mmCIF file of C-alpha atoms in Angstrom:
data_model
loop_
_atom_site.group_PDB
_atom_site.id
_atom_site.type_symbol
_atom_site.label_atom_id
_atom_site.label_comp_id
_atom_site.label_asym_id
_atom_site.label_seq_id
_atom_site.Cartn_x
_atom_site.Cartn_y
_atom_site.Cartn_z
ATOM 1 C CA MET A 1 -224.991 -69.903 -56.747
ATOM 2 C CA ARG A 2 -225.260 -71.606 -53.067
ATOM 3 C CA LYS A 3 -223.796 -74.836 -54.547
ATOM 4 C CA LEU A 4 -220.325 -73.699 -54.813
ATOM 5 C CA PHE A 5 -220.425 -71.311 -52.113
ATOM 6 C CA PRO A 6 -219.305 -74.628 -49.486
ATOM 7 C CA LEU A 7 -216.772 -75.890 -52.371
ATOM 8 C CA LEU A 8 -215.422 -72.579 -52.489
ATOM 9 C CA LEU A 9 -215.347 -72.609 -48.826
ATOM 10 C CA LEU A 10 -213.320 -75.905 -48.537
ATOM 11 C CA LEU A 11 -210.973 -74.540 -51.374
ATOM 12 C CA PHE A 12 -209.423 -71.435 -49.510
ATOM 13 C CA THR A 13 -209.193 -73.677 -46.451
ATOM 14 C CA LEU A 14 -207.187 -76.124 -47.681
ATOM 15 C CA GLN A 15 -204.654 -73.197 -49.496
ATOM 16 C CA PRO A 16 -203.235 -72.086 -46.369
ATOM 17 C CA ILE A 17 -201.902 -76.073 -45.251
ATOM 18 C CA LEU A 18 -200.890 -76.505 -48.853
ATOM 19 C CA SER A 19 -198.837 -73.362 -48.160
ATOM 20 C CA GLN A 20 -197.200 -74.716 -45.459
ATOM 21 C CA ARG A 21 -196.578 -77.877 -46.495
ATOM 22 C CA PRO A 22 -193.121 -78.097 -47.206
ATOM 23 C CA GLU A 23 -191.767 -78.912 -50.864
ATOM 24 C CA GLY A 24 -188.279 -80.532 -49.554
ATOM 25 C CA GLY A 25 -185.562 -79.732 -47.264
ATOM 26 C CA PRO A 26 -181.609 -80.423 -46.393
ATOM 27 C CA GLY A 27 -181.077 -83.779 -45.246
ATOM 28 C CA ASN A 28 -182.898 -86.918 -45.413
ATOM 29 C CA GLY A 29 -186.517 -86.534 -44.019
ATOM 30 C CA SER A 30 -185.455 -87.341 -40.502
ATOM 31 C CA GLY A 31 -184.040 -83.785 -39.390
ATOM 32 C CA THR A 32 -180.600 -84.390 -39.380
ATOM 33 C CA VAL A 33 -177.995 -84.241 -42.443
ATOM 34 C CA THR A 34 -174.869 -86.039 -43.335
ATOM 35 C CA VAL A 35 -171.307 -84.579 -43.461
ATOM 36 C CA THR A 36 -169.068 -87.597 -45.907
ATOM 37 C CA GLY A 37 -165.409 -87.624 -46.247
ATOM 38 C CA THR A 38 -162.410 -89.669 -46.651
ATOM 39 C CA VAL A 39 -159.312 -89.654 -44.284
ATOM 40 C CA LEU A 40 -156.321 -91.032 -46.182
ATOM 41 C CA ASP A 41 -152.745 -90.919 -45.608
ATOM 42 C CA GLN A 42 -151.015 -88.213 -46.968
ATOM 43 C CA GLU A 43 -146.982 -89.414 -47.648
ATOM 44 C CA ASN A 44 -148.512 -92.871 -49.777
ATOM 45 C CA ASN A 45 -152.557 -91.839 -49.888
ATOM 46 C CA LEU A 46 -153.079 -95.105 -48.099
ATOM 47 C CA PRO A 47 -156.873 -95.230 -46.048
ATOM 48 C CA LEU A 48 -156.518 -94.941 -42.554
ATOM 49 C CA GLU A 49 -159.038 -97.217 -40.716
ATOM 50 C CA TYR A 50 -160.298 -96.200 -37.549
ATOM 51 C CA ALA A 51 -159.367 -92.692 -37.953
ATOM 52 C CA THR A 52 -161.765 -90.137 -36.048
ATOM 53 C CA LEU A 53 -164.226 -87.567 -37.539
ATOM 54 C CA VAL A 54 -165.340 -84.873 -33.993
ATOM 55 C CA LEU A 55 -168.022 -82.866 -34.216
ATOM 56 C CA GLN A 56 -168.878 -80.306 -31.222
ATOM 57 C CA SER A 57 -171.334 -77.233 -32.131
ATOM 58 C CA VAL A 58 -170.796 -74.510 -31.758
ATOM 59 C CA ASP A 59 -173.857 -72.308 -30.017
ATOM 60 C CA ASN A 60 -173.571 -75.861 -28.214
ATOM 61 C CA PRO A 61 -169.806 -76.759 -27.148
ATOM 62 C CA ASP A 62 -170.911 -79.531 -24.904
ATOM 63 C CA ARG A 63 -173.065 -81.526 -27.305
ATOM 64 C CA VAL A 64 -170.530 -83.557 -29.548
ATOM 65 C CA THR A 65 -171.059 -86.629 -32.123
ATOM 66 C CA GLY A 66 -168.582 -88.068 -34.667
ATOM 67 C CA GLY A 67 -167.701 -90.672 -36.140
ATOM 68 C CA ILE A 68 -164.337 -92.999 -37.716
ATOM 69 C CA THR A 69 -163.584 -93.979 -40.606
ATOM 70 C CA ASP A 70 -164.497 -97.512 -42.035
ATOM 71 C CA LEU A 71 -162.055 -99.679 -44.298
ATOM 72 C CA ASP A 72 -161.490 -97.773 -47.132
ATOM 73 C CA GLY A 73 -160.504 -94.259 -44.965
ATOM 74 C CA LYS A 74 -164.165 -92.761 -45.429
ATOM 75 C CA PHE A 75 -166.866 -92.472 -42.861
ATOM 76 C CA SER A 76 -170.364 -91.308 -42.796
ATOM 77 C CA VAL A 77 -171.495 -89.484 -39.843
ATOM 78 C CA GLU A 78 -175.927 -87.667 -39.017
ATOM 79 C CA VAL A 79 -175.814 -84.617 -37.831
ATOM 80 C CA SER A 80 -178.563 -82.269 -36.377
ATOM 81 C CA PRO A 81 -178.372 -78.987 -38.629
ATOM 82 C CA GLY A 82 -176.346 -76.619 -37.815
ATOM 83 C CA ARG A 83 -172.591 -74.671 -36.685
ATOM 84 C CA TYR A 84 -169.970 -77.222 -35.791
ATOM 85 C CA ASN A 85 -165.872 -77.392 -35.417
ATOM 86 C CA ALA A 86 -165.291 -80.445 -36.867
ATOM 87 C CA ARG A 87 -161.502 -81.530 -36.617
ATOM 88 C CA VAL A 88 -160.011 -85.048 -37.424
ATOM 89 C CA GLU A 89 -157.650 -87.321 -35.452
ATOM 90 C CA TYR A 90 -155.805 -90.489 -36.197
ATOM 91 C CA ILE A 91 -152.522 -91.232 -33.535
ATOM 92 C CA SER A 92 -149.206 -90.471 -34.094
ATOM 93 C CA TYR A 93 -150.801 -87.694 -37.197
ATOM 94 C CA LYS A 94 -151.415 -84.656 -37.088
ATOM 95 C CA THR A 95 -155.032 -83.493 -36.331
ATOM 96 C CA ILE A 96 -156.802 -81.349 -39.019
ATOM 97 C CA GLN A 97 -158.796 -79.070 -37.185
ATOM 98 C CA LEU A 98 -162.255 -77.137 -40.150
ATOM 99 C CA PRO A 99 -163.629 -74.600 -37.848
ATOM 100 C CA ASN A 100 -167.293 -73.343 -37.955
ATOM 101 C CA GLN A 101 -168.617 -75.702 -40.550
ATOM 102 C CA ASN A 102 -171.980 -74.881 -41.668
ATOM 103 C CA PHE A 103 -174.496 -78.020 -42.319
ATOM 104 C CA SER A 104 -176.813 -76.466 -42.734
ATOM 105 C CA GLN A 105 -177.888 -79.679 -45.487
ATOM 106 C CA SER A 106 -175.601 -82.590 -46.468
ATOM 107 C CA THR A 107 -172.127 -82.147 -46.936
ATOM 108 C CA ASP A 108 -169.216 -83.778 -47.970
ATOM 109 C CA LEU A 109 -165.551 -83.087 -47.009
ATOM 110 C CA GLY A 110 -163.747 -84.706 -49.400
ATOM 111 C CA THR A 111 -160.909 -85.965 -49.015
ATOM 112 C CA ILE A 112 -159.099 -84.880 -45.860
ATOM 113 C CA LYS A 113 -154.978 -86.200 -45.507
ATOM 114 C CA LEU A 114 -153.211 -86.094 -42.742
ATOM 115 C CA ALA A 115 -149.437 -86.336 -42.117
ATOM 116 C CA LEU A 116 -147.481 -88.177 -39.507
ATOM 117 C CA ASP A 117 -146.859 -85.944 -36.020
ATOM 118 C CA VAL A 118 -143.037 -86.619 -35.682
ATOM 119 C CA ALA A 119 -140.270 -85.524 -32.998
ATOM 120 C CA GLN A 120 -138.360 -82.984 -34.279
ATOM 121 C CA LEU A 121 -134.399 -83.605 -32.477
ATOM 122 C CA ASN A 122 -132.868 -80.881 -32.335
ATOM 123 C CA GLU A 123 -129.467 -82.512 -31.850
ATOM 124 C CA VAL A 124 -128.315 -85.902 -30.824
ATOM 125 C CA ASP A 125 -124.599 -87.286 -28.982
ATOM 126 C CA VAL A 126 -123.563 -89.891 -28.904
ATOM 127 C CA VAL A 127 -121.090 -90.474 -26.361
ATOM 128 C CA GLY A 128 -117.737 -93.657 -26.267
ATOM 129 C CA GLU A 129 -117.998 -95.377 -23.011
ATOM 130 C CA ARG A 130 -114.561 -97.498 -22.681
ATOM 131 C CA THR A 131 -115.539 -101.557 -22.054
ATOM 132 C CA THR A 132 -115.019 -103.022 -18.943
ATOM 133 C CA VAL A 133 -111.790 -104.878 -19.334
ATOM 134 C CA GLU A 134 -109.042 -103.315 -21.627
ATOM 135 C CA VAL A 135 -106.509 -105.913 -22.920
ATOM 136 C CA ARG A 136 -102.445 -104.622 -23.522
ATOM 137 C CA LEU A 137 -99.648 -106.198 -24.337
ATOM 138 C CA ASP A 138 -98.332 -105.443 -20.857
ATOM 139 C CA LYS A 139 -101.554 -104.808 -18.306
ATOM 140 C CA LYS A 140 -105.269 -105.288 -17.657
ATOM 141 C CA ILE A 141 -107.084 -101.861 -16.714
ATOM 142 C CA TYR A 142 -109.976 -102.805 -14.867
ATOM 143 C CA ASN A 143 -113.190 -99.807 -14.851
ATOM 144 C CA ILE A 144 -114.410 -99.974 -11.832
ATOM 145 C CA GLY A 145 -116.106 -96.908 -12.429
ATOM 146 C CA LYS A 146 -118.229 -99.304 -15.056
ATOM 147 C CA ASP A 147 -119.287 -101.101 -13.781
ATOM 148 C CA LEU A 148 -122.448 -101.668 -12.513
ATOM 149 C CA THR A 149 -122.888 -105.108 -9.915
ATOM 150 C CA ILE A 150 -119.744 -103.567 -7.573
ATOM 151 C CA SER A 151 -121.455 -100.719 -6.550
ATOM 152 C CA GLY A 152 -121.225 -100.143 -2.563
ATOM 153 C CA ALA A 153 -118.771 -103.064 -2.947
ATOM 154 C CA THR A 154 -115.260 -102.393 -1.569
ATOM 155 C CA VAL A 155 -111.896 -101.930 -3.039
ATOM 156 C CA SER A 156 -111.046 -105.630 -2.332
ATOM 157 C CA ASP A 157 -114.494 -107.164 -3.725
ATOM 158 C CA ALA A 158 -113.587 -104.986 -7.288
ATOM 159 C CA LEU A 159 -109.875 -106.855 -7.489
ATOM 160 C CA ASN A 160 -111.972 -110.097 -7.404
ATOM 161 C CA ASN A 161 -114.209 -109.025 -10.516
ATOM 162 C CA VAL A 162 -110.292 -108.232 -12.139
ATOM 163 C CA PRO A 163 -109.321 -111.275 -14.154
ATOM 164 C CA SER A 164 -105.605 -113.356 -13.087
ATOM 165 C CA VAL A 165 -106.459 -111.700 -9.776
ATOM 166 C CA ASN A 166 -108.122 -113.705 -7.216
ATOM 167 C CA VAL A 167 -109.260 -112.585 -3.042
ATOM 168 C CA ASP A 168 -109.786 -115.148 -0.639
ATOM 169 C CA VAL A 169 -111.180 -114.884 2.366
ATOM 170 C CA ASP A 170 -109.200 -113.659 4.115
ATOM 171 C CA GLY A 171 -108.904 -110.429 1.370
ATOM 172 C CA ALA A 172 -105.273 -112.229 0.961
ATOM 173 C CA ILE A 173 -104.514 -110.664 -2.482
ATOM 174 C CA SER A 174 -102.875 -113.263 -5.120
ATOM 175 C CA LEU A 175 -101.497 -112.913 -8.904
ATOM 176 C CA ARG A 176 -102.428 -115.947 -11.125
ATOM 177 C CA GLY A 177 -102.011 -117.917 -7.180
ATOM 178 C CA ASN A 178 -98.401 -116.087 -7.258
ATOM 179 C CA GLU A 179 -99.409 -113.468 -3.045
ATOM 180 C CA ASN A 180 -96.098 -111.663 -4.073
ATOM 181 C CA VAL A 181 -98.166 -109.484 -5.533
ATOM 182 C CA ARG A 182 -96.888 -105.019 -5.127
ATOM 183 C CA ILE A 183 -99.770 -102.905 -4.657
ATOM 184 C CA LEU A 184 -100.171 -98.848 -5.785
ATOM 185 C CA ILE A 185 -102.338 -96.171 -5.820
ATOM 186 C CA ASN A 186 -101.505 -93.420 -8.262
ATOM 187 C CA GLY A 187 -98.400 -95.560 -10.198
ATOM 188 C CA ARG A 188 -97.064 -95.124 -5.680
ATOM 189 C CA PRO A 189 -96.355 -97.126 -2.426
ATOM 190 C CA SER A 190 -99.189 -96.140 -0.480
ATOM 191 C CA ALA A 191 -98.732 -96.186 3.062
ATOM 192 C CA LEU A 192 -101.844 -96.915 2.703
ATOM 193 C CA ALA A 193 -101.605 -100.335 1.299
ATOM 194 C CA GLY A 194 -98.300 -101.081 1.086
ATOM 195 C CA PHE A 195 -96.652 -104.455 0.164
ATOM 196 C CA GLY A 196 -98.394 -107.104 1.590
ATOM 197 C CA SER A 197 -101.362 -105.103 3.167
ATOM 198 C CA THR A 198 -105.029 -105.095 2.888
ATOM 199 C CA GLU A 199 -106.629 -104.623 5.173
ATOM 200 C CA ALA A 200 -107.211 -100.514 4.326
ATOM 201 C CA LEU A 201 -108.550 -102.406 0.452
ATOM 202 C CA GLN A 202 -111.137 -104.036 2.417
ATOM 203 C CA GLN A 203 -112.135 -100.538 3.864
ATOM 204 C CA LEU A 204 -112.106 -98.411 1.150
ATOM 205 C CA PRO A 205 -115.249 -98.491 -1.490
ATOM 206 C CA ALA A 206 -115.129 -99.395 -5.087
ATOM 207 C CA ASP A 207 -116.308 -96.052 -6.214
ATOM 208 C CA ALA A 208 -112.691 -94.283 -5.031
ATOM 209 C CA ILE A 209 -111.287 -96.270 -7.997
ATOM 210 C CA GLU A 210 -110.993 -95.249 -11.618
ATOM 211 C CA LYS A 211 -109.193 -97.885 -12.849
ATOM 212 C CA VAL A 212 -107.595 -101.098 -11.940
ATOM 213 C CA GLU A 213 -104.001 -101.847 -13.710
ATOM 214 C CA VAL A 214 -102.701 -105.607 -13.269
ATOM 215 C CA ILE A 215 -99.176 -105.097 -14.257
ATOM 216 C CA THR A 216 -97.511 -109.041 -15.237
ATOM 217 C CA SER A 217 -94.409 -108.172 -16.632
ATOM 218 C CA PRO A 218 -92.917 -105.027 -13.998
ATOM 219 C CA SER A 219 -89.905 -102.736 -15.583
ATOM 220 C CA ALA A 220 -87.114 -102.475 -13.019
ATOM 221 C CA GLU A 221 -88.786 -98.854 -12.018
ATOM 222 C CA ILE A 222 -91.523 -100.297 -10.438
#
């Protein structure tokens, strides 16, 4: 009986040790679990490479980890077991939020489809603009306000841009080489720029004039 006592003592001593050894647990034996999944385009079901999986610990928000998808849109990230707020992001796509996920063991999130993030327009205004020069049968109309090259210039500078009109260094205006030109403002002769007078036009800013009409074949009324 004395010979059996040491053997029984050894068995009872090993009993607590054996009961404390885990038979098997979650993860890969290194204290982590693996989160996997696939990210696809919602419209055409094509895999999205370099999509980002972000995992933020619920208990410790400062602890953030994650990974990116491969060529087939698949990701595999190892994390410590716990609860996480997960999200999947990709440039120009809407982010998918997966809050409060319990990753106590390796988990496959399955297929996650992202939709394009297209901005919605309330309305579209189409504004028609007149061309700088309008050519008609009896005249040419030069819209000064549409010509950005004469910004800050005088009316004389603007007239020099009008086809068929020439302004020399002295400010003399000629039409097709003919200096016999009459200047009308709002369709009427004006003392500001009377017949043969050009000094006032050199002082008048170009943005004060809406348009210039060049009438090559004036009527008897003009």
